């Protein structure tokens, strides 16, 4: 069940679309995170759309158009159609796996490398691009072994290659939506109706970006409002643009510094009193010495306005109540994430109040095993209250929210998978 490496298509895929196209952003983000070279061609008016993209005008629903190096033209494609055309979309090859992993962020990729290299018949299911949150980082500088830093996309691509080398099967563009437990196996249901049967499961689905919760927010998603560091967008941002980054944590700090190289000014909107408690020292020092990065503490974004794309935001000082309107097409929201684990509740997997999966010793109450736990032993450290079902990385209650710890938990979870399969 070895799987060929992803092709490295050169020259680039050309994507032709209009400014502020949410689908255009989704495609750019997917290709950027997948390390596929692409060129974004922004169509300026109807005439440009007719001559360059062969459509009737800027409002034509066939936009964006993707032109592949082999001459294929896809109009208004879904991410799945793109993965299919890249040759990455495949059916599960096995009726039953030893190990099914959901989520190909650092935790899931690590579990795939260790599972497959240990000889387990392993499948890794990812709903989007490999890399997870880390894949959207322009540069990870504190990951062991990369003193100059490494882009999240490159780290993910290296891990993907490594997992494939050991024979892990990676199903990209597939989303796990439901689970069913039968003696000795779990059946995972995918959004497209396929099922994955496995003797053990690792849930490594991380967190989804938290939203601001403002009116119009969904409307501007990909058209001025972006979640995460938006690394794919930096090349589109011009030196006369003002960028706004919401959040005071490391991902916000990274995003601010990344955009400071291309934008006129970068403004960090921070709810807290200062960045000292929320930001790593190396990022804080760089932000303090970047002349075009400005930090607005005790502030929050309270309104989003625009016609087709974001034109203005309102920033309000939480202490004085004063508001200011700022013109911008670029708002990056880096305010952490929330786990999406409703499926777990449906099947009786214990979650904490915020939805994180509870594992190992955290399942014990007054030294008592969780209700319904069927075995003589205690749950292993990363095991949920369902024997053979493990959680690793950011989705786990009490996790550290770092690449290295997610990678470590992915590897550890595989060690517990072996113990479970050996019945010890
Ligand atoms: C912009 C940014 C910069 C960061 N920089 C650093 C840094 O410099 N150093 C550091 O240590 N940490 C950094 N972090 C934190 C680090 O990236 C995370 O802690 C880490 O990615 C968590 O890994 P994970 O595998 O647990 O989850 P995630 O990275 O969240 O990956 C989860 C994956 O699961 C997939 N998924 C979700 N649901 C399903 C489903 N139902 N079916 C299939 N797939 C699913 C998602 O699409 C995703 O790919 C950064 C985070 C961000 C957002």
CSV table of C-alpha atoms and ligand atoms in Angstrom, one decimal:
chain,number,residue,atom,x,y,z
A,1,UNK,CA,0.0,0.0,0.0
A,2,UNK,CA,2.7,2.4,-0.8
A,3,UNK,CA,1.6,5.6,-2.2
A,4,UNK,CA,3.5,7.7,-4.8
A,5,UNK,CA,4.8,11.1,-3.7
A,6,UNK,CA,2.7,14.0,-4.8
A,7,UNK,CA,3.9,15.3,-8.1
A,8,UNK,CA,5.6,18.7,-8.0
A,9,UNK,CA,3.9,20.5,-10.8
A,10,UNK,CA,6.2,23.1,-12.5
A,11,UNK,CA,5.4,25.6,-14.0
A,12,UNK,CA,2.7,27.0,-11.8
A,13,UNK,CA,-1.0,26.7,-11.9
A,14,UNK,CA,-2.5,30.0,-13.0
A,15,UNK,CA,-5.6,31.2,-11.2
A,16,UNK,CA,-7.6,34.0,-12.8
A,17,UNK,CA,-10.1,35.8,-10.7
A,18,UNK,CA,-11.4,39.1,-9.3
A,19,UNK,CA,-10.2,40.8,-6.2
A,20,UNK,CA,-12.0,39.8,-3.1
A,21,UNK,CA,-13.2,36.4,-4.5
A,22,UNK,CA,-13.7,34.1,-1.4
A,23,UNK,CA,-13.2,31.0,-3.6
A,24,UNK,CA,-10.0,32.6,-5.1
A,25,UNK,CA,-8.7,32.9,-1.5
A,26,UNK,CA,-9.7,29.3,-0.6
A,27,UNK,CA,-7.8,28.0,-3.7
A,28,UNK,CA,-4.7,30.2,-3.0
A,29,UNK,CA,-4.7,29.1,0.6
A,30,UNK,CA,-5.0,25.4,-0.3
A,31,UNK,CA,-2.3,25.5,-2.9
A,32,UNK,CA,0.0,27.6,-0.7
A,33,UNK,CA,-0.3,25.2,2.2
A,34,UNK,CA,0.2,22.2,-0.1
A,35,UNK,CA,3.4,23.8,-1.5
A,36,UNK,CA,2.0,23.7,-5.0
A,37,UNK,CA,3.4,26.6,-7.1
A,38,UNK,CA,0.7,28.9,-8.4
A,39,UNK,CA,0.3,32.3,-9.9
A,40,UNK,CA,-2.7,34.5,-9.0
A,41,UNK,CA,-3.8,36.7,-11.9
A,42,UNK,CA,-6.2,39.5,-10.6
A,43,UNK,CA,-8.6,40.5,-13.4
A,44,UNK,CA,-9.2,44.3,-13.2
A,45,UNK,CA,-12.3,44.8,-15.4
A,46,UNK,CA,-14.8,43.1,-17.7
A,47,UNK,CA,-12.5,43.5,-20.7
A,48,UNK,CA,-9.6,41.9,-18.9
A,49,UNK,CA,-11.9,39.0,-17.8
A,50,UNK,CA,-12.9,38.5,-21.4
A,51,UNK,CA,-9.5,38.5,-22.9
A,52,UNK,CA,-7.5,36.8,-20.3
A,53,UNK,CA,-10.0,34.3,-18.7
A,54,UNK,CA,-12.4,33.8,-21.6
A,55,UNK,CA,-15.5,34.6,-19.6
A,56,UNK,CA,-18.1,37.3,-20.2
A,57,UNK,CA,-17.0,39.7,-17.4
A,58,UNK,CA,-15.9,40.1,-13.8
A,59,UNK,CA,-19.3,38.9,-12.6
A,60,UNK,CA,-19.2,35.7,-14.6
A,61,UNK,CA,-20.0,32.7,-12.2
A,62,UNK,CA,-17.3,30.6,-14.0
A,63,UNK,CA,-14.6,32.7,-12.2
A,64,UNK,CA,-12.1,31.9,-10.8
A,65,UNK,CA,-10.6,29.9,-13.6
A,66,UNK,CA,-7.7,27.5,-13.0
A,67,UNK,CA,-5.3,26.8,-15.8
A,68,UNK,CA,-3.1,23.7,-15.2
A,69,UNK,CA,0.3,23.3,-16.8
A,70,UNK,CA,-1.1,20.3,-18.8
A,71,UNK,CA,-3.6,22.6,-20.4
A,72,UNK,CA,-6.6,21.6,-18.3
A,73,UNK,CA,-9.1,24.4,-17.5
A,74,UNK,CA,-11.3,24.2,-14.4
A,75,UNK,CA,-13.9,26.9,-14.0
A,76,UNK,CA,-15.0,27.8,-10.5
A,77,UNK,CA,-13.5,24.6,-9.2
A,78,UNK,CA,-14.0,23.0,-5.7
A,79,UNK,CA,-11.0,22.1,-3.7
A,80,UNK,CA,-11.9,18.5,-4.3
A,81,UNK,CA,-11.8,19.0,-8.1
A,82,UNK,CA,-8.4,20.5,-7.7
A,83,UNK,CA,-7.1,17.6,-5.6
A,84,UNK,CA,-8.6,15.2,-8.1
A,85,UNK,CA,-6.8,17.0,-10.9
A,86,UNK,CA,-3.5,17.0,-9.0
A,87,UNK,CA,-3.9,13.2,-8.7
A,88,UNK,CA,-4.2,13.4,-4.9
A,89,UNK,CA,-7.7,12.3,-4.5
A,90,UNK,CA,-8.0,8.5,-3.9
A,91,UNK,CA,-10.3,5.9,-2.5
A,92,UNK,CA,-9.4,4.0,0.7
A,93,UNK,CA,-7.5,1.0,-0.4
A,94,UNK,CA,-8.2,-1.3,2.6
A,95,UNK,CA,-11.3,-2.9,4.0
A,96,UNK,CA,-9.8,-2.6,7.5
A,97,UNK,CA,-6.9,-0.6,8.9
A,98,UNK,CA,-4.9,-1.1,12.0
A,99,UNK,CA,-4.9,2.6,12.7
A,100,UNK,CA,-7.1,5.4,11.3
A,101,UNK,CA,-6.0,9.0,12.1
A,102,UNK,CA,-8.3,12.0,11.6
A,103,UNK,CA,-6.6,15.3,11.0
A,104,UNK,CA,-3.2,15.9,9.2
A,105,UNK,CA,-1.8,18.7,11.3
A,106,UNK,CA,1.5,18.1,13.2
A,107,UNK,CA,-0.1,15.6,15.6
A,108,UNK,CA,-1.8,13.5,12.9
A,109,UNK,CA,1.2,13.6,10.5
A,110,UNK,CA,3.5,12.5,13.4
A,111,UNK,CA,1.1,9.6,14.3
A,112,UNK,CA,1.1,8.6,10.6
A,113,UNK,CA,4.9,8.6,10.4
A,114,UNK,CA,5.3,6.5,13.6
A,115,UNK,CA,2.3,4.2,12.9
A,116,UNK,CA,3.3,3.4,9.3
A,117,UNK,CA,7.0,3.1,10.2
A,118,UNK,CA,6.1,0.6,13.0
A,119,UNK,CA,4.3,-1.5,10.4
A,120,UNK,CA,0.7,-0.6,11.2
A,121,UNK,CA,-1.6,-0.4,8.3
A,122,UNK,CA,-2.3,3.3,8.6
A,123,UNK,CA,-4.7,5.7,7.0
A,124,UNK,CA,-4.7,9.5,7.6
A,125,UNK,CA,-7.8,11.4,6.8
A,126,UNK,CA,-7.6,15.2,6.2
A,127,UNK,CA,-10.5,17.4,5.2
A,128,UNK,CA,-8.4,20.1,3.7
A,129,UNK,CA,-4.6,20.6,3.1
A,130,UNK,CA,-2.0,18.8,5.2
A,131,UNK,CA,-0.3,20.9,7.9
A,132,UNK,CA,-3.3,22.1,10.0
A,133,UNK,CA,-2.8,25.4,11.8
A,134,UNK,CA,1.0,25.0,11.5
A,135,UNK,CA,0.6,24.9,7.7
A,136,UNK,CA,-0.6,28.5,7.7
A,137,UNK,CA,2.4,29.8,9.6
A,138,UNK,CA,4.9,31.8,7.5
A,139,UNK,CA,7.8,30.7,9.7
A,140,UNK,CA,8.0,28.4,12.7
A,141,UNK,CA,11.1,29.4,14.6
A,142,UNK,CA,10.9,27.4,17.8
A,143,UNK,CA,10.6,23.9,16.4
A,144,UNK,CA,13.5,21.8,17.4
A,145,UNK,CA,16.2,21.3,14.7
A,146,UNK,CA,15.4,24.3,12.5
A,147,UNK,CA,17.5,27.2,13.9
A,148,UNK,CA,16.7,29.4,10.9
A,149,UNK,CA,13.0,28.5,11.2
A,150,UNK,CA,10.9,26.7,8.6
A,151,UNK,CA,7.6,27.6,7.0
A,152,UNK,CA,4.7,25.6,8.2
A,153,UNK,CA,3.9,24.5,4.7
A,154,UNK,CA,7.4,23.1,4.1
A,155,UNK,CA,7.4,21.4,7.5
A,156,UNK,CA,4.0,19.8,6.6
A,157,UNK,CA,5.2,18.7,3.1
A,158,UNK,CA,8.3,17.1,4.6
A,159,UNK,CA,6.2,15.2,7.1
A,160,UNK,CA,3.7,14.2,4.4
A,161,UNK,CA,6.5,12.8,2.3
A,162,UNK,CA,7.9,11.0,5.3
A,163,UNK,CA,4.6,9.4,6.1
A,164,UNK,CA,4.1,8.3,2.5
A,165,UNK,CA,7.6,6.9,2.4
A,166,UNK,CA,6.7,4.5,5.3
A,167,UNK,CA,3.5,3.5,3.5
A,168,UNK,CA,0.8,5.6,5.3
A,169,UNK,CA,-2.2,6.2,3.1
A,170,UNK,CA,-3.3,9.8,3.1
A,171,UNK,CA,-6.8,10.7,2.0
A,172,UNK,CA,-6.9,14.5,1.4
A,173,UNK,CA,-10.2,16.4,1.0
A,174,UNK,CA,-12.1,13.9,3.2
A,175,UNK,CA,-13.9,14.9,6.4
A,176,UNK,CA,-14.7,12.5,9.2
A,177,UNK,CA,-18.2,13.3,10.4
A,178,UNK,CA,-19.4,10.5,12.7
A,179,UNK,CA,-18.1,7.4,14.4
A,180,UNK,CA,-19.6,4.0,15.4
A,181,UNK,CA,-18.1,1.6,17.8
A,182,UNK,CA,-18.2,-2.2,17.4
A,183,UNK,CA,-16.3,-4.7,19.4
A,184,UNK,CA,-12.6,-4.3,18.5
A,185,UNK,CA,-13.2,-1.7,15.7
A,186,UNK,CA,-14.4,1.8,15.0
A,187,UNK,CA,-16.3,2.7,11.8
A,188,UNK,CA,-15.5,6.3,10.7
A,189,UNK,CA,-18.1,7.9,8.4
A,190,UNK,CA,-16.8,10.4,6.0
A,191,UNK,CA,-18.8,13.4,4.7
A,192,UNK,CA,-19.0,11.9,1.2
A,193,UNK,CA,-20.6,8.7,2.5
A,194,UNK,CA,-17.4,6.5,2.5
A,195,UNK,CA,-16.5,4.5,5.6
A,196,UNK,CA,-13.2,3.7,7.2
A,197,UNK,CA,-13.0,0.7,9.4
A,198,UNK,CA,-10.0,0.5,11.8
A,199,UNK,CA,-9.0,-1.4,14.9
A,200,UNK,CA,-7.7,1.8,16.6
A,201,UNK,CA,-8.3,5.5,16.0
A,202,UNK,CA,-6.4,8.7,16.8
A,203,UNK,CA,-8.4,11.9,16.7
A,204,UNK,CA,-6.0,14.7,15.9
A,205,UNK,CA,-8.5,17.2,14.5
A,206,UNK,CA,-7.0,20.2,16.3
A,207,UNK,CA,-9.1,23.4,16.5
A,208,UNK,CA,-10.9,25.6,14.1
A,209,UNK,CA,-10.2,29.3,14.1
A,210,UNK,CA,-12.4,31.3,16.4
A,211,UNK,CA,-14.4,34.1,14.8
A,212,UNK,CA,-15.0,37.7,16.0
A,213,UNK,CA,-18.7,37.1,16.1
A,214,UNK,CA,-19.5,40.4,14.2
A,215,UNK,CA,-22.3,41.0,11.7
A,216,UNK,CA,-21.1,40.7,8.1
A,217,UNK,CA,-18.2,38.6,9.2
A,218,UNK,CA,-19.2,35.5,7.1
A,219,UNK,CA,-19.8,37.8,4.1
A,220,UNK,CA,-16.3,39.1,4.1
A,221,UNK,CA,-14.6,35.8,4.7
A,222,UNK,CA,-11.9,35.6,2.0
A,223,UNK,CA,-12.9,39.1,0.8
A,224,UNK,CA,-10.9,41.1,3.4
A,225,UNK,CA,-11.4,39.0,6.5
A,226,UNK,CA,-9.0,36.0,7.0
A,227,UNK,CA,-8.5,33.6,9.8
A,228,UNK,CA,-5.0,32.7,10.9
A,229,UNK,CA,-1.8,34.1,9.6
A,230,UNK,CA,-2.9,34.3,6.0
A,231,UNK,CA,0.5,33.5,4.7
A,232,UNK,CA,-0.8,33.0,1.2
A,233,UNK,CA,-2.0,36.6,1.0
A,234,UNK,CA,1.3,38.4,1.8
A,235,UNK,CA,2.3,38.5,-1.9
A,236,UNK,CA,-0.9,40.3,-2.8
A,237,UNK,CA,-0.6,43.0,-0.2
A,238,UNK,CA,1.0,46.2,-1.5
A,239,UNK,CA,3.3,48.7,0.0
A,240,UNK,CA,0.4,51.3,0.2
A,241,UNK,CA,-1.8,48.9,2.2
A,242,UNK,CA,-2.6,49.0,5.9
A,243,UNK,CA,-3.1,45.6,7.5
A,244,UNK,CA,-4.9,44.9,10.7
A,245,UNK,CA,-4.2,41.8,12.8
A,246,UNK,CA,-6.5,40.9,15.7
A,247,UNK,CA,-4.9,39.0,18.6
A,248,UNK,CA,-2.0,39.2,20.9
A,249,UNK,CA,-0.6,35.6,20.8
A,250,UNK,CA,2.2,34.1,18.9
A,251,UNK,CA,0.2,33.5,15.7
A,252,UNK,CA,-0.8,37.1,15.6
A,253,UNK,CA,2.7,38.3,16.3
A,254,UNK,CA,4.0,36.1,13.5
A,255,UNK,CA,1.4,37.4,11.1
A,256,UNK,CA,2.1,41.0,12.0
A,257,UNK,CA,5.9,40.6,11.3
A,258,UNK,CA,5.2,38.7,8.1
A,259,UNK,CA,3.0,41.5,6.7
A,260,UNK,CA,5.3,44.2,8.0
A,261,UNK,CA,7.7,43.3,5.2
A,262,UNK,CA,5.2,44.1,2.5
A,263,UNK,CA,2.6,46.5,3.9
A,264,UNK,CA,2.8,50.2,4.7
A,265,UNK,CA,1.6,49.7,8.3
A,266,UNK,CA,0.5,46.7,10.4
A,267,UNK,CA,-1.7,47.4,13.3
A,268,UNK,CA,-2.2,44.8,16.0
A,269,UNK,CA,-5.5,45.0,17.8
A,270,UNK,CA,-5.1,43.5,21.2
A,271,UNK,CA,-7.8,43.1,23.9
A,272,UNK,CA,-5.3,42.8,26.8
A,273,UNK,CA,-3.3,45.4,28.5
A,274,UNK,CA,0.0,44.4,26.9
A,275,UNK,CA,1.7,41.8,24.7
A,276,UNK,CA,4.1,40.7,27.5
A,277,UNK,CA,2.1,37.9,28.9
A,278,UNK,CA,0.8,36.5,25.6
A,279,UNK,CA,3.8,36.6,23.2
A,280,UNK,CA,7.1,34.8,23.0
A,281,UNK,CA,10.1,37.0,23.9
A,282,UNK,CA,11.7,36.7,20.4
A,283,UNK,CA,8.5,37.9,18.7
A,284,UNK,CA,8.0,40.7,21.3
A,285,UNK,CA,11.5,42.1,20.7
A,286,UNK,CA,11.0,42.1,16.9
A,287,UNK,CA,7.6,43.7,17.1
A,288,UNK,CA,9.0,46.4,19.4
A,289,UNK,CA,11.8,47.2,16.9
A,290,UNK,CA,9.6,47.1,13.7
A,291,UNK,CA,8.9,50.7,12.8
A,292,UNK,CA,5.8,50.0,10.9
A,293,UNK,CA,4.1,47.6,13.4
A,294,UNK,CA,1.8,49.5,15.9
A,295,UNK,CA,0.2,47.8,18.8
A,296,UNK,CA,-3.2,49.0,20.1
A,297,UNK,CA,-3.9,47.4,23.5
A,298,UNK,CA,-7.3,47.4,25.3
A,299,UNK,CA,-8.9,47.5,21.9
A,300,UNK,CA,-11.2,45.3,19.8
A,301,UNK,CA,-12.7,45.4,16.3
A,302,UNK,CA,-16.5,46.1,16.7
A,303,UNK,CA,-17.7,46.5,13.1
A,304,UNK,CA,-16.9,45.5,9.6
A,305,UNK,CA,-18.1,47.4,6.6
A,306,UNK,CA,-17.9,47.3,2.8
A,307,UNK,CA,-19.7,46.5,-0.3
A,308,UNK,CA,-18.3,43.4,-2.0
A,309,UNK,CA,-15.0,43.5,-0.1
A,310,UNK,CA,-14.1,44.8,3.3
A,311,UNK,CA,-13.5,48.5,3.1
A,312,UNK,CA,-13.6,49.7,6.7
A,313,UNK,CA,-13.4,48.4,10.3
A,314,UNK,CA,-14.3,50.1,13.5
A,315,UNK,CA,-11.8,49.8,16.4
A,316,UNK,CA,-13.1,50.5,19.9
A,317,UNK,CA,-11.1,51.1,23.0
A,318,UNK,CA,-12.5,48.9,25.7
A,319,UNK,CA,-11.6,51.3,28.5
A,320,UNK,CA,-12.7,54.7,27.1
A,321,UNK,CA,-15.4,53.4,24.7
A,322,UNK,CA,-14.0,55.6,22.0
A,323,UNK,CA,-14.3,54.3,18.4
A,324,UNK,CA,-12.3,54.9,15.3
A,325,UNK,CA,-13.0,54.0,11.7
A,326,UNK,CA,-10.1,52.6,9.8
A,327,UNK,CA,-9.9,52.0,6.0
A,328,UNK,CA,-8.5,48.6,5.1
A,329,UNK,CA,-9.0,45.6,2.9
A,330,UNK,CA,-6.9,43.3,5.1
A,331,UNK,CA,-8.1,42.0,8.5
A,332,UNK,CA,-6.4,38.9,9.9
A,333,UNK,CA,-8.0,37.3,12.9
A,334,UNK,CA,-5.7,35.3,15.1
A,335,UNK,CA,-7.6,34.8,18.3
A,336,UNK,CA,-7.1,31.1,18.9
A,337,UNK,CA,-9.4,28.3,18.1
A,338,UNK,CA,-12.2,26.0,19.3
A,339,UNK,CA,-12.4,22.2,18.9
A,340,UNK,CA,-15.2,20.9,16.6
A,341,UNK,CA,-16.1,17.7,18.4
A,342,UNK,CA,-19.9,17.5,18.4
A,343,UNK,CA,-19.5,14.0,16.9
A,344,UNK,CA,-17.7,12.8,20.0
A,345,UNK,CA,-20.6,13.8,22.3
A,346,UNK,CA,-23.0,11.8,20.1
A,347,UNK,CA,-21.0,8.6,20.7
A,348,UNK,CA,-20.4,9.2,24.4
A,349,UNK,CA,-16.8,10.3,24.3
A,350,UNK,CA,-16.1,12.5,27.3
A,351,UNK,CA,-15.4,16.2,26.5
A,352,UNK,CA,-14.7,19.1,28.7
A,353,UNK,CA,-16.9,22.2,28.9
A,354,UNK,CA,-15.1,23.8,25.9
A,355,UNK,CA,-15.4,20.6,23.8
A,356,UNK,CA,-11.8,19.3,24.1
A,357,UNK,CA,-11.5,15.5,24.4
A,358,UNK,CA,-10.6,14.2,27.8
A,359,UNK,CA,-8.0,11.5,28.1
A,360,UNK,CA,-6.1,9.3,30.5
A,361,UNK,CA,-5.8,10.4,34.1
A,362,UNK,CA,-8.1,13.4,33.5
A,363,UNK,CA,-10.9,10.9,33.0
A,364,UNK,CA,-10.7,9.7,36.6
A,365,UNK,CA,-13.0,11.3,39.2
A,366,UNK,CA,-12.2,10.6,42.8
A,367,UNK,CA,-9.9,7.9,41.5
A,368,UNK,CA,-12.9,6.2,39.9
A,369,UNK,CA,-12.8,5.0,36.3
A,370,UNK,CA,-15.2,6.7,33.8
A,371,UNK,CA,-18.7,5.2,33.8
A,372,UNK,CA,-19.0,2.3,31.3
A,373,UNK,CA,-15.2,1.8,31.0
A,374,UNK,CA,-15.1,-1.9,30.2
A,375,UNK,CA,-11.5,-2.9,31.0
A,376,UNK,CA,-9.5,-3.8,34.1
A,377,UNK,CA,-6.8,-1.3,33.4
A,378,UNK,CA,-7.0,2.5,33.6
A,379,UNK,CA,-7.2,4.4,30.3
A,380,UNK,CA,-3.8,5.0,28.8
A,381,UNK,CA,-2.5,8.6,29.0
A,382,UNK,CA,-3.9,9.7,25.6
A,383,UNK,CA,-6.8,7.3,25.5
A,384,UNK,CA,-10.4,8.5,25.6
A,385,UNK,CA,-13.1,6.8,27.6
A,386,UNK,CA,-13.6,4.6,24.5
A,387,UNK,CA,-10.9,1.9,24.5
A,388,UNK,CA,-8.7,2.1,21.4
A,389,UNK,CA,-9.8,5.6,20.6
A,390,UNK,CA,-7.0,8.2,21.3
A,391,UNK,CA,-6.7,11.9,21.1
A,392,UNK,CA,-3.5,13.8,20.3
A,393,UNK,CA,-2.5,17.5,19.9
A,394,UNK,CA,-4.6,20.6,20.3
A,395,UNK,CA,-8.0,18.8,20.3
A,396,UNK,CA,-7.0,17.1,23.6
A,397,UNK,CA,-8.0,18.6,27.0
A,398,UNK,CA,-5.0,20.1,28.7
A,399,UNK,CA,-2.8,20.0,25.6
A,400,UNK,CA,0.0,22.6,25.2
A,401,UNK,CA,-0.9,24.1,21.8
A,402,UNK,CA,2.5,23.9,20.3
A,403,UNK,CA,3.9,22.1,17.2
A,404,UNK,CA,6.4,20.1,19.1
A,405,UNK,CA,3.9,18.9,21.7
A,406,UNK,CA,1.4,18.0,19.0
A,407,UNK,CA,4.1,16.0,17.2
A,408,UNK,CA,5.1,14.4,20.5
A,409,UNK,CA,1.6,13.4,21.3
A,410,UNK,CA,1.1,11.9,17.9
A,411,UNK,CA,4.1,9.7,18.4
A,412,UNK,CA,3.1,8.8,22.0
A,413,UNK,CA,-0.4,7.9,20.9
A,414,UNK,CA,1.0,5.3,18.5
A,415,UNK,CA,2.9,3.7,21.4
A,416,UNK,CA,-0.4,3.4,23.2
A,417,UNK,CA,-2.0,2.0,20.1
A,418,UNK,CA,0.6,-0.9,20.2
A,419,UNK,CA,-0.2,-1.6,23.8
A,420,UNK,CA,-3.9,-1.6,23.1
A,421,UNK,CA,-3.5,-4.0,20.2
A,422,UNK,CA,-1.3,-6.2,22.3
A,423,UNK,CA,-4.0,-6.3,24.9
A,424,UNK,CA,-1.8,-5.1,27.7
B,1,LIG,C1,-0.6,31.0,12.5
B,1,LIG,C2,-0.1,30.1,13.5
B,1,LIG,C3,1.2,30.1,13.8
B,1,LIG,C4,1.7,29.2,14.8
B,1,LIG,N1,3.0,29.2,15.0
B,1,LIG,C5,3.5,28.3,15.9
B,1,LIG,C6,4.9,28.3,16.2
B,1,LIG,O1,5.7,29.1,15.7
B,1,LIG,N2,5.4,27.4,17.1
B,1,LIG,C7,4.6,26.4,17.7
B,1,LIG,O2,5.1,25.6,18.5
B,1,LIG,N3,3.2,26.4,17.5
B,1,LIG,C8,2.7,27.3,16.6
B,1,LIG,N4,1.4,27.4,16.4
B,1,LIG,C9,0.5,26.4,17.0
B,1,LIG,C10,0.6,25.0,16.3
B,1,LIG,O3,0.5,25.2,14.9
B,1,LIG,C11,-0.5,24.1,16.8
B,1,LIG,O4,-0.4,23.9,18.2
B,1,LIG,C12,-0.5,22.8,16.0
B,1,LIG,O5,-0.7,23.0,14.7
B,1,LIG,C13,-1.5,21.8,16.6
B,1,LIG,O6,-1.4,20.6,15.8
B,1,LIG,P1,-2.6,19.6,15.7
B,1,LIG,O7,-2.2,18.5,14.8
B,1,LIG,O8,-3.0,19.2,17.1
B,1,LIG,O9,-3.9,20.4,15.1
B,1,LIG,P2,-4.1,21.3,13.9
B,1,LIG,O10,-2.8,21.9,13.4
B,1,LIG,O11,-5.2,22.2,14.2
B,1,LIG,O12,-4.5,20.3,12.7
B,1,LIG,C14,-5.8,19.6,12.7
B,1,LIG,C15,-6.1,19.1,11.3
B,1,LIG,O13,-7.3,18.3,11.4
B,1,LIG,C16,-8.1,18.6,10.3
B,1,LIG,N5,-9.4,18.2,10.6
B,1,LIG,C17,-10.3,18.9,11.5
B,1,LIG,N6,-11.4,18.2,11.6
B,1,LIG,C18,-11.4,17.1,10.7
B,1,LIG,C19,-12.3,16.1,10.4
B,1,LIG,N7,-13.5,16.0,10.9
B,1,LIG,N8,-11.9,15.2,9.4
B,1,LIG,C20,-10.6,15.3,8.9
B,1,LIG,N9,-9.7,16.3,9.2
B,1,LIG,C21,-10.1,17.2,10.1
B,1,LIG,C22,-7.9,20.1,10.0
B,1,LIG,O14,-8.2,20.5,8.7
B,1,LIG,C23,-6.4,20.2,10.3
B,1,LIG,O15,-5.6,20.0,9.2
B,1,LIG,C24,0.8,28.3,15.4
B,1,LIG,C25,-0.5,28.3,15.1
B,1,LIG,C26,-1.0,29.2,14.2
B,1,LIG,C27,-2.5,29.2,13.8
